[in-house]
C-alpha positions as semicolon CSV with decimal commas, in nm:
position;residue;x (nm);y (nm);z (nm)
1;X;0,000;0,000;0,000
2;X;0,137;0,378;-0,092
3;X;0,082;0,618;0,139
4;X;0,102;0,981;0,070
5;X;0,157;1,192;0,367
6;X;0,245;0,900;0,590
7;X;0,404;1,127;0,864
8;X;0,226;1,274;1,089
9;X;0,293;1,599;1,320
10;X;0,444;1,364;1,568
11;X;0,758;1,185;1,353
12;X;0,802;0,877;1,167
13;X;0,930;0,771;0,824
14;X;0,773;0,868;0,489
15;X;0,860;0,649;0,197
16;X;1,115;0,787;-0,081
17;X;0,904;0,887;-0,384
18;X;1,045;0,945;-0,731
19;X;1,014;1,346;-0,728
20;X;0,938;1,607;-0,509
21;X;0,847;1,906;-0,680
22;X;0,866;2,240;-0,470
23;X;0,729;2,548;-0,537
24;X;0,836;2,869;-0,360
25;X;0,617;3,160;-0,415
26;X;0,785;3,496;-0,287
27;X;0,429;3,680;-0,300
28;X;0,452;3,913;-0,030
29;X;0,442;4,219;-0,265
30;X;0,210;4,310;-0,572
31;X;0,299;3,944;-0,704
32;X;0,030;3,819;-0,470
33;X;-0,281;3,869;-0,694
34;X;-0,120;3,670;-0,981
35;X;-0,023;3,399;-0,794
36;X;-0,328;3,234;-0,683
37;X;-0,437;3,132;-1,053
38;X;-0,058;2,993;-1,085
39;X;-0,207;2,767;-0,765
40;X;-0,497;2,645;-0,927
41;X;-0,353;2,565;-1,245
42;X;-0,038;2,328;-1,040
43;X;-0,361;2,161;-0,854
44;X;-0,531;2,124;-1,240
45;X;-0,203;1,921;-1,371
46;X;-0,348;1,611;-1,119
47;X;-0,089;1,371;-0,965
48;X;0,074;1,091;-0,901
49;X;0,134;0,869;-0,591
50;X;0,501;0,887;-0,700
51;X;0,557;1,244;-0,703
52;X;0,547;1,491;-0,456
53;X;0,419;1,869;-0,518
54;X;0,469;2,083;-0,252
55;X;0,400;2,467;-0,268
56;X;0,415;2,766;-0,044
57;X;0,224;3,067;-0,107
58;X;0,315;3,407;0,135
59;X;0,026;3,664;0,064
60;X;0,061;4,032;0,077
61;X;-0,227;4,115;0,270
62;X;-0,098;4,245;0,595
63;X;-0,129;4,009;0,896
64;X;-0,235;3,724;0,598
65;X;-0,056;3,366;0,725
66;X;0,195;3,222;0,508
67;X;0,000;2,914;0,319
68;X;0,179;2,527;0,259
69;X;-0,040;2,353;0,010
70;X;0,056;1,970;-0,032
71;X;-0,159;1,966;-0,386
72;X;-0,400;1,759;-0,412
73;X;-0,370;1,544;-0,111
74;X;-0,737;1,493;-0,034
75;X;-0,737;1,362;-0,358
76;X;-0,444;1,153;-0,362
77;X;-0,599;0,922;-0,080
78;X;-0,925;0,889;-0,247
79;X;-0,758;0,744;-0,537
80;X;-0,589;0,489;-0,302
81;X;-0,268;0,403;-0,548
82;X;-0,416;0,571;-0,884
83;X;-0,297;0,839;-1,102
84;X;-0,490;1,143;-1,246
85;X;-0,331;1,359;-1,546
86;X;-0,478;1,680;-1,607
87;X;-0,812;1,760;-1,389
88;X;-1,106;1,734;-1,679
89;X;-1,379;1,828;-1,403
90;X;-1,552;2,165;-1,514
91;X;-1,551;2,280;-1,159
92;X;-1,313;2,537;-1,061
93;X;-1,046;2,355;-0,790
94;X;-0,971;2,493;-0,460
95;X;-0,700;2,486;-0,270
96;X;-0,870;2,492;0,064
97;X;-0,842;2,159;0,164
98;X;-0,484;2,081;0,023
99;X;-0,376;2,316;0,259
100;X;-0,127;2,171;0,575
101;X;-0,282;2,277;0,915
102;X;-0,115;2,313;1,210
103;X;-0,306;2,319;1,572
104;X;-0,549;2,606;1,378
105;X;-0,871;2,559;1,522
106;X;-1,211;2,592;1,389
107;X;-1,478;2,820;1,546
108;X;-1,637;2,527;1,755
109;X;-1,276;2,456;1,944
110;X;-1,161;2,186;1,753
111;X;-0,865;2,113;1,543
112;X;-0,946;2,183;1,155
113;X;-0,714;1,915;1,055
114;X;-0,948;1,683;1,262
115;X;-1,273;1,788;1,107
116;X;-1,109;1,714;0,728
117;X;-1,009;1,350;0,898
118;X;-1,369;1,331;1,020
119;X;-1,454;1,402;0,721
120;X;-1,239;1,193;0,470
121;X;-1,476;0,846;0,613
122;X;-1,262;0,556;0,575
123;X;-0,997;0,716;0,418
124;X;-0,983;0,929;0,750
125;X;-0,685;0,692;0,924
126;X;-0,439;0,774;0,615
127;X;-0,480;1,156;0,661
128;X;-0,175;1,234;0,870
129;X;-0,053;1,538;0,712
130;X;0,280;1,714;0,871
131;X;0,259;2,047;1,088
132;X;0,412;2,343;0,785
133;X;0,674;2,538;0,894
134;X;0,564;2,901;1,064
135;X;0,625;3,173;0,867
136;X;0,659;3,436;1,139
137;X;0,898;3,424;1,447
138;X;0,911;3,604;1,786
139;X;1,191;3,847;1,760
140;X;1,263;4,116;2,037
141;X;0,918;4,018;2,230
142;X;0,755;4,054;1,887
143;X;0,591;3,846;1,647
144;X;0,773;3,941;1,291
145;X;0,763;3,797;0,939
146;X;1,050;3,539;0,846
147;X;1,325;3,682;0,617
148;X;1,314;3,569;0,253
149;X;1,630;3,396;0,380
150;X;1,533;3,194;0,659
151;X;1,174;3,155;0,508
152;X;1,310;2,948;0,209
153;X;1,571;2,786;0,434
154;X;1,248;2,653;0,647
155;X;1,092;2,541;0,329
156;X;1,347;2,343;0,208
157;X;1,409;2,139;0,506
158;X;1,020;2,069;0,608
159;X;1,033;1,954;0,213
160;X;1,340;1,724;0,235
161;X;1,213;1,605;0,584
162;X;0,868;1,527;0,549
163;X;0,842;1,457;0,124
164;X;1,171;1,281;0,002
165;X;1,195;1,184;-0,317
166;X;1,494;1,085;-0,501
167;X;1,515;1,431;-0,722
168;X;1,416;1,726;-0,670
169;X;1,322;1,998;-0,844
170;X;1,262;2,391;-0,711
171;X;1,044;2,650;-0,844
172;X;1,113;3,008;-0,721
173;X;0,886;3,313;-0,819
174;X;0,933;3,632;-0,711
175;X;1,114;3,943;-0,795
176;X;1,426;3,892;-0,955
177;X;1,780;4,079;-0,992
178;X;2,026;3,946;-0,753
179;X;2,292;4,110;-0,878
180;X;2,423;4,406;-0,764
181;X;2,041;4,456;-0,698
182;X;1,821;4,419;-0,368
183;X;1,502;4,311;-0,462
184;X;1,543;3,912;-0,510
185;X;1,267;3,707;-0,399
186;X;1,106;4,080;-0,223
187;X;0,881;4,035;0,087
188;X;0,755;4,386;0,230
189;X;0,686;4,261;0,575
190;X;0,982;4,096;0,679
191;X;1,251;4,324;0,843
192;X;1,490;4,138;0,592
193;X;1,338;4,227;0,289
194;X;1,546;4,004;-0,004
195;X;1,782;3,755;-0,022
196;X;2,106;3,827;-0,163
197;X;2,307;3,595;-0,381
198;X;2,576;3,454;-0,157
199;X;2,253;3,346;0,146
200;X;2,121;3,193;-0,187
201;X;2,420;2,986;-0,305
202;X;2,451;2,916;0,112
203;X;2,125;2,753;0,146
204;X;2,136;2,559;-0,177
205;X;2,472;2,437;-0,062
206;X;2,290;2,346;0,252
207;X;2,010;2,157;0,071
208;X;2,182;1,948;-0,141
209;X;2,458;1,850;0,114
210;X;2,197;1,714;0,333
211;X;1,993;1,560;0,035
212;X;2,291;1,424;-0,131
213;X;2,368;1,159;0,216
214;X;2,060;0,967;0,097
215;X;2,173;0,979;-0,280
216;X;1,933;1,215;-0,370
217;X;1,991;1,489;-0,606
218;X;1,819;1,857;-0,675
219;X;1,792;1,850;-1,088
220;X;1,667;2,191;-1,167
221;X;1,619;2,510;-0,979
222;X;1,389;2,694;-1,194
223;X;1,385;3,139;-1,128
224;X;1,026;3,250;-1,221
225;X;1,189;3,533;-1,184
226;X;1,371;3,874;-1,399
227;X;1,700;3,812;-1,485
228;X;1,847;3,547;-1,284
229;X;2,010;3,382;-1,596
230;X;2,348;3,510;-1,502
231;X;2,675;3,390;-1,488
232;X;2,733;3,516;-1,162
233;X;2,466;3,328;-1,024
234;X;2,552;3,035;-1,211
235;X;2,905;3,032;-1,079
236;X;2,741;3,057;-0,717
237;X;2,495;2,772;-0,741
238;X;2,772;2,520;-0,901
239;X;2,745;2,219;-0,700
240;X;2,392;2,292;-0,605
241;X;2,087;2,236;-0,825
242;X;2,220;2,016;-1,154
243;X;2,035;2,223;-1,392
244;X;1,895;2,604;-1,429
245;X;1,629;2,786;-1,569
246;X;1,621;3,147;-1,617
247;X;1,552;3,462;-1,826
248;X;1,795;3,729;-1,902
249;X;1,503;3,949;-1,964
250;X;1,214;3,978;-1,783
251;X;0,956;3,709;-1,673
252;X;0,628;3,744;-1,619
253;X;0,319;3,585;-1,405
254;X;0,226;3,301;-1,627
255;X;0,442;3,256;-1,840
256;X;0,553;2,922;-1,660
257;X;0,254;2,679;-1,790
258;X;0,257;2,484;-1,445
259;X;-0,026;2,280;-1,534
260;X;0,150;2,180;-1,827
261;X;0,462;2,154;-1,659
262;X;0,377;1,886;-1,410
263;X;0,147;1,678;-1,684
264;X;0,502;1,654;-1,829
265;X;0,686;1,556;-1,530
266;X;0,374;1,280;-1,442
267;X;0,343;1,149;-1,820
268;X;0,735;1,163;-1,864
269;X;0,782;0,908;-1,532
270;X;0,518;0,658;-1,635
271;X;0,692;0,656;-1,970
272;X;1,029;0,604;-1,811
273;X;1,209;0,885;-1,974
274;X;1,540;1,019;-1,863
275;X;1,581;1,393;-1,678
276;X;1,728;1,533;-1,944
277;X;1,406;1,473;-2,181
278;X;1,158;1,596;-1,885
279;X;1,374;1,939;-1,830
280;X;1,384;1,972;-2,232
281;X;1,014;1,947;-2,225
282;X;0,984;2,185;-1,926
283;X;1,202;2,451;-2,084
284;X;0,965;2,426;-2,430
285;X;0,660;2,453;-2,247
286;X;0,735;2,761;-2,077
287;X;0,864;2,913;-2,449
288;X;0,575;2,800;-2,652
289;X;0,350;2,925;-2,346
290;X;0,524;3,251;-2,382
291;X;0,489;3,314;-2,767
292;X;0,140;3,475;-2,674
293;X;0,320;3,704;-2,500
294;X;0,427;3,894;-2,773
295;X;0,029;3,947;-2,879
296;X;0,037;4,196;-2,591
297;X;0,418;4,339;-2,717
298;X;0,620;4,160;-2,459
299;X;0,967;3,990;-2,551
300;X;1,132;3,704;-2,392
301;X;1,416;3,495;-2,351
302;X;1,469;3,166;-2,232
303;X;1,817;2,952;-2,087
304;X;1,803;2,607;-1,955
305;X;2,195;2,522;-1,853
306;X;2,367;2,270;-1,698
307;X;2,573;2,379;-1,417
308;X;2,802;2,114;-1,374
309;X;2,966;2,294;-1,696
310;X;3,020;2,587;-1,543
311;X;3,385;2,577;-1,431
312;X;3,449;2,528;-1,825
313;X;3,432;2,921;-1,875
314;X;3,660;3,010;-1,600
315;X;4,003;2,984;-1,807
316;X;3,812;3,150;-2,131
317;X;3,684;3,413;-1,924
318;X;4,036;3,505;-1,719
319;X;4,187;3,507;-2,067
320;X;3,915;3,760;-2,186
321;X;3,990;3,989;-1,868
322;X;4,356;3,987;-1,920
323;X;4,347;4,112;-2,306
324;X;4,047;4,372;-2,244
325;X;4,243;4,485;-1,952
326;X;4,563;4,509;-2,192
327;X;4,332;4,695;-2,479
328;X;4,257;4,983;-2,277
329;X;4,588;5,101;-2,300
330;X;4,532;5,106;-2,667
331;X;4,363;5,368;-2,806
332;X;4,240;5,133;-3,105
333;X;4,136;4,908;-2,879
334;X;3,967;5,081;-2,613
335;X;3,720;5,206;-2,896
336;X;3,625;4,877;-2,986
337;X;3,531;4,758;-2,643
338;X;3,338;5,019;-2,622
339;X;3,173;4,985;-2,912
340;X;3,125;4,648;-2,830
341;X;3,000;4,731;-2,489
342;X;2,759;4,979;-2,729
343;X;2,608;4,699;-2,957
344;X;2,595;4,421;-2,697
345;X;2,228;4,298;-2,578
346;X;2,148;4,448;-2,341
347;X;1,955;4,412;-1,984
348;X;1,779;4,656;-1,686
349;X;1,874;4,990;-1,810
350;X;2,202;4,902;-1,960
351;X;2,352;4,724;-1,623
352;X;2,389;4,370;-1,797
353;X;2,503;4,255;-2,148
354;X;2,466;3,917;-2,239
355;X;2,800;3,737;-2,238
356;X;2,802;3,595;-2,586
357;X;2,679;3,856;-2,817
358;X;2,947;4,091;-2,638
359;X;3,201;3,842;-2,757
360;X;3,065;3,796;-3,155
361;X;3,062;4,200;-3,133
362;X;3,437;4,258;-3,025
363;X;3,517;3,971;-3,278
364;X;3,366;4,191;-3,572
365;X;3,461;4,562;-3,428
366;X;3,835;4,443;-3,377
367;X;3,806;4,280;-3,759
368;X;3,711;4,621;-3,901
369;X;3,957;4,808;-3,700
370;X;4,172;4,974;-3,997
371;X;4,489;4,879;-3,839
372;X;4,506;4,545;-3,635
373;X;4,779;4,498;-3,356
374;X;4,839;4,239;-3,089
375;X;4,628;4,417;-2,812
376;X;4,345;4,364;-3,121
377;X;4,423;4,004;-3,227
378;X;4,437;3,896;-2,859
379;X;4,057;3,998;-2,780
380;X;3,963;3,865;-3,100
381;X;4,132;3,501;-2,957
382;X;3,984;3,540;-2,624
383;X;3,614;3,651;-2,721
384;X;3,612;3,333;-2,978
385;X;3,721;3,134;-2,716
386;X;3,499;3,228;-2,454
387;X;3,211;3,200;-2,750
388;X;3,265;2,842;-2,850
389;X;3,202;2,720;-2,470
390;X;2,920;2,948;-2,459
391;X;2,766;2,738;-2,804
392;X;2,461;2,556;-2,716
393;X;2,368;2,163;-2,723
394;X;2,271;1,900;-2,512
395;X;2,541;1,827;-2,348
396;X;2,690;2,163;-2,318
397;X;2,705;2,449;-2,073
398;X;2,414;2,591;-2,221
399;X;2,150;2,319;-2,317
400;X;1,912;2,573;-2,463
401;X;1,851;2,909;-2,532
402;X;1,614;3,066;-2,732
403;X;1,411;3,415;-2,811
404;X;1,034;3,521;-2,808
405;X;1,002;3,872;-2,981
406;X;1,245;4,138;-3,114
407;X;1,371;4,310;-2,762
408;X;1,582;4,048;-2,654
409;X;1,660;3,875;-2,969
410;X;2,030;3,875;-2,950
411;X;1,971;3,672;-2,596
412;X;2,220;3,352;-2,661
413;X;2,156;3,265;-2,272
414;X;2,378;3,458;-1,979
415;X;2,425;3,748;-1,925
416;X;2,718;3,920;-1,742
417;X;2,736;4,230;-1,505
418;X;2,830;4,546;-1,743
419;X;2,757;4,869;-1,667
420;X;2,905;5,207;-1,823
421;X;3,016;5,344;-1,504
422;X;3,065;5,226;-1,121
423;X;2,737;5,140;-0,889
424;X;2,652;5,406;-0,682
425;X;2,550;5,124;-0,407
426;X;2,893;5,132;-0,235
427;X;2,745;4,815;-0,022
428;X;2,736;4,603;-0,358
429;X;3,038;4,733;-0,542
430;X;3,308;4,642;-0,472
431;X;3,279;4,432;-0,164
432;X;2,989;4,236;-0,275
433;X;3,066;4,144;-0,608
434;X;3,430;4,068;-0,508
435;X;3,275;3,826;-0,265
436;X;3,112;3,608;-0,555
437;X;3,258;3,298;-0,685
438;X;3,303;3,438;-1,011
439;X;3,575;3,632;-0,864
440;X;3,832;3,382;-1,010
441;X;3,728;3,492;-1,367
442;X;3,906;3,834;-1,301
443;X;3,636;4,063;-1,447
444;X;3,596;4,275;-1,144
445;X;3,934;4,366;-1,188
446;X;3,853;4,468;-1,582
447;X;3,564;4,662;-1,460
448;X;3,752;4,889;-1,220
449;X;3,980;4,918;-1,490
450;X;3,767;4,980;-1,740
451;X;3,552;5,261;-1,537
452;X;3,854;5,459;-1,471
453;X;3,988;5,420;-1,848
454;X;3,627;5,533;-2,021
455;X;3,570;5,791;-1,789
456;X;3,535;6,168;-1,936
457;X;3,840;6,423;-1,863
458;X;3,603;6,700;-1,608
459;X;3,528;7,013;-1,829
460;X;3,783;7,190;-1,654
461;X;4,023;6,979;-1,755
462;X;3,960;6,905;-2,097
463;X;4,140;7,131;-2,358
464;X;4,045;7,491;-2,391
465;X;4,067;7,664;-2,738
466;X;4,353;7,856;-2,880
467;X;4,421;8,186;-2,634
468;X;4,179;8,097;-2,392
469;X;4,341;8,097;-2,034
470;X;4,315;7,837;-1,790
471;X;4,026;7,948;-1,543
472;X;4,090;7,989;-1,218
473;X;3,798;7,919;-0,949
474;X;3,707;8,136;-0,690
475;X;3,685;8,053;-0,315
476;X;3,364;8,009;-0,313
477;X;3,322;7,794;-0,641
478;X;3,623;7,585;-0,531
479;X;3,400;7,544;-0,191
480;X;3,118;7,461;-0,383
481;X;3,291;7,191;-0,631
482;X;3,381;7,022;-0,270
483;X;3,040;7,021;-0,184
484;X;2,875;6,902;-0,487
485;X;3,159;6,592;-0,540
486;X;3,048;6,479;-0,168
487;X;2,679;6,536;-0,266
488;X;2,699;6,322;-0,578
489;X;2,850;6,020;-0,374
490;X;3,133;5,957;-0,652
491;X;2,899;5,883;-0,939
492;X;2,619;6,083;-1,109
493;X;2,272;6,010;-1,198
494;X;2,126;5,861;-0,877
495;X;1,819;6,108;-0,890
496;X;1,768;6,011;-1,269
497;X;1,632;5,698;-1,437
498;X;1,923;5,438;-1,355
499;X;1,728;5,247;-1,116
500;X;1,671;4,834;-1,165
501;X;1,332;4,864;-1,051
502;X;1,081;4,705;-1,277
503;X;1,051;4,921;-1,605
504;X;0,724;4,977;-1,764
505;X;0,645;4,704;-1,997
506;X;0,759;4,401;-1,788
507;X;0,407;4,239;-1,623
508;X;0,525;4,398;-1,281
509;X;0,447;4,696;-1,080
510;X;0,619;5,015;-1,230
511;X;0,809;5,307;-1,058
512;X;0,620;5,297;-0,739
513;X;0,668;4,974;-0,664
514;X;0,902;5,015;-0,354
515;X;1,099;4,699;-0,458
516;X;1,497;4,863;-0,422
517;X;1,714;5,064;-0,580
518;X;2,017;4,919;-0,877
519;X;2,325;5,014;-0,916
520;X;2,377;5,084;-1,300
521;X;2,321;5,486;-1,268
522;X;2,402;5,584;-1,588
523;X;2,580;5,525;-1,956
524;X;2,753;5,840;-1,956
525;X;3,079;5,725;-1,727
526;X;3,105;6,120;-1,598
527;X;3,319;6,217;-1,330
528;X;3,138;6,368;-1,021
529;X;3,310;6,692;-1,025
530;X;3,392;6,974;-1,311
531;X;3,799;7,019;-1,259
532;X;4,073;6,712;-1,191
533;X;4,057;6,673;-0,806
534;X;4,384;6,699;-0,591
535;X;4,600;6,383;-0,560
536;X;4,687;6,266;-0,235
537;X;4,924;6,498;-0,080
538;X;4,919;6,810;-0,264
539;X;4,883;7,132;-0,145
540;X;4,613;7,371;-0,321
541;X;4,692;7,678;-0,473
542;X;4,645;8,018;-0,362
543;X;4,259;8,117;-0,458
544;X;4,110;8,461;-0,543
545;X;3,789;8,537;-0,353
């Protein structure tokens, strides 16, 4: 006899299942509204006794309790050890009584999880559903909302705990850029409001190290989520999930075809394919699903990778650092990395480029530089290099990658951090981004480079014309120029439109939505002051009031 939630609130052993399926839904923020039909349409897909599906919903109403959904469990033991694929009832599914109750009691006293025992008849004796995790915490004598952090940490383990499977598979939604941004997986409520990068790679690493003692394995973590296709992240979750799925671009609230999704995953076990055929079929569902998209003017991209590959771009990539570090000092060349940096596809106002088109485009600008020289002919060698690992197929770094609409058609599947000038957030650059794993890839050090190198002389430095005199500032304007360089924080246009909030056009909240602030401020790399400042040491001249 299979039993499906054979543990009960007080311990015991579950059987291993094939799959557990997990989905994490980072909804406290505008998100919420969208999310519920994404819940009906998992529950729609049916189930298997084999294979887990697990979901966690966090509303944005205020004082609204976080929600653990074990989908259709109540129908799971009324089909003793059958199988449904894809719900054909005409009645619209609810969610209600999938939901995992704790000691929540009803409005006569008793427990709510006894009345749906009560309830289930003869099938009662099998209900033994575990208690979810809380999603709130006494902090400082007060009851406060779990961080994003510790929230998904929670998740993970009740999941490996109390539903393991031998793969896995993780669904995040929520608000994406993780890097150099702070709006990843956003919760307004919790004093923590996202979860950064390196606490993401940390609880992965957890997760897996704990799952892989039982030989178990996480196949695919899967970002519902703007542009999480990365190679920053990628390099941080190496060792973690097996697989990724991301955008470069933008995602949107329904684009992932859950119901179609897990038909896939059901229909793909009880034929006996492999994982690599199921996570084909899940990336093509979620493109085909988001061809409509375009109907309403929306463009997307799509990247399913392998990220046991990863470490194959490190040596490409240091060699691509060390000759674009060596072609700034060439005129020649610094104008074709620029360029480059010009044509490249782009991402969230001009902070990202993706990786490979940036290489085909320094390929072609160095090529029709009029006169080639070894600074030249040694990008051209690197950018190829780096190219040809980033070449798709199955049983390369990038297993597929492909383009819905003209905006991000140039999208060959990660993208890399590239702004024109240096983040204004001084807590992500440099000491954040130094602290990622793709540190060993030396582009950091390129950047820094390459910020000073591009930047514009200040005006009152740049050449004057013939028989004008140098000017000289006045007390008062020299105080002033102090002034407005400390004002400006070292980089100009933080009060303008270089945010990474979520631009018009991308199926999330616009301007207002309080959701963090970026750190690409601007493609004009200009200095924060008008004249050269002092270098350490020297003495100012005499000034005229």
């Amino acid at each position: 006899m299979l039993f499906f939630s054979n543990l009960d609130s007080g311990g015991g052993e579950m059987s291993k299942k094939e799959w557990t399926l997990m989905f994490y839904f980072a909804s406290d923020n505008p998100l919420a509204a969208g999310i519920v039909s994404q819940l009906k349409s998992i529950k729609q897909a049916g189930f298997h006794p084999e294979i887990n599906v697990i979901a966690q919903f966090d509303p944005q109403a205020e004082g609204a309790p976080t929600h653990v959904f074990e989908v259709n469990l109540i129908n799971k033991l009324e089909a003793a050890e059958k199988y449904e694929i894809g719900s054909t009832a005409p009645d619209v599914p609810t969610l209600v009584e999938d939901r995992l109750w704790g000691e929540q009691k009803s409005r006569d006293g008793g427990l709510i999880k006894d009345r749906i025992k009560e309830s289930l008849g003869a099938e009662g004796p099998r209900y033994r559903p575990p208690t979810p995790p809380a999603g709130k915490a006494r902090t400082d004598d007060k009851i406060a909302e779990l961080s994003p952090r510790k929230s998904l940490t929670r998740f993970l383990e009740f999941c490996r705990k109390h539903y393991p499977a031998r793969r896995y598979i993780l669904f995040l939604l929520g608000h994406g850029l993780i890097v150099g941004s702070d709006i990843f997986l956003f919760d307004e409520h919790a004093t923590e409001h996202s979860l950064s990068l390196k606490n993401l790679g940390k609880i992965l690493t957890d997760f897996k190290n704990q799952i892989k003692k039982d030989d178990q394995s996480l196949e695919l973590v899967s970002f519902h989520s703007c542009s999480m296709s990365a190679v920053e992240v990628a390099y941080e979750l190496q060792g973690t999930a097996n697989h990724m799925l991301a955008c470069e671009g933008p995602a949107f609230v329904g684009s992932w075809p859950y119901r179609q999704i897990l038909m896939h995953v059901f229909q793909n076990y009880l034929d006996g394919s492999d994982v690599k055929t199921t996570l084909r079929e899940i990336f093509d569902c979620c493109l085909q699903n988001s061809y409509d998209f375009e109907l309403a003017g929306y463009s997307f991209d799509l990247c399913l990778c392998d990220l046991k590959k990863v470490k194959e771009l490190t040596t490409p990539f240091k060699e691509l650092s060390k000759a674009l570090k060596g072609g700034l000092t060439d005129r020649l060349a610094k104008e074709c990395i620029l360029l480059a940096h010009w044509d490249a596809q782009s991402y969230w106002d001009e902070a990202f480029i993706d990786i490979y088109d940036f290489c085909f485009r320094l390929d072609q600008r160095c090529a029709k530089a009029k006169q080639a020289n070894s600074k030249l002919q040694a990008i051209q060698k690197a950018s190829r290099a780096l190219r040809e690992t980033l070449e798709p197929g199955d049983n390369r770094l990038i297993v597929r990658s492909q383009i819905a609409g003209p905006s991000y058609q140039y999208s060959h599947g990660l993208s890399l951090f590239f702004p024109w000038s240096a983040p204004i957030n001084e807590n992500f650059w440099p000491n954040e981004y130094e602290g990622y794993k793709f540190e060993k890839t030396f582009w950091r050090q390129f950047l820094a480079q390459y910020f000073t190198e591009t930047m514009r002389d200040p005006r009152r430095s740049e050449p004057r014309p013939k028989g004008k005199p140098a000017y000289k500032p006045t007390l008062v304007e020299d105080l002033l120029e102090e002034v407005t360089t400390l004002a400006w924080g070292g980089q100009l246009g933080d009060q303008g439109s270089g945010t990474l909030d979520d631009p018009p056009g991308t199926g999330k909240s616009g301007p207002e939505d309080p959701t963090g602030r970026g750190v690409g401020p601007s493609i004009k790399n200009y200095p924060p002051y008008t004249r050269e400042p002092l270098a350490k040491g020297k003495k100012a001249g005499k000034l005229r009031r």
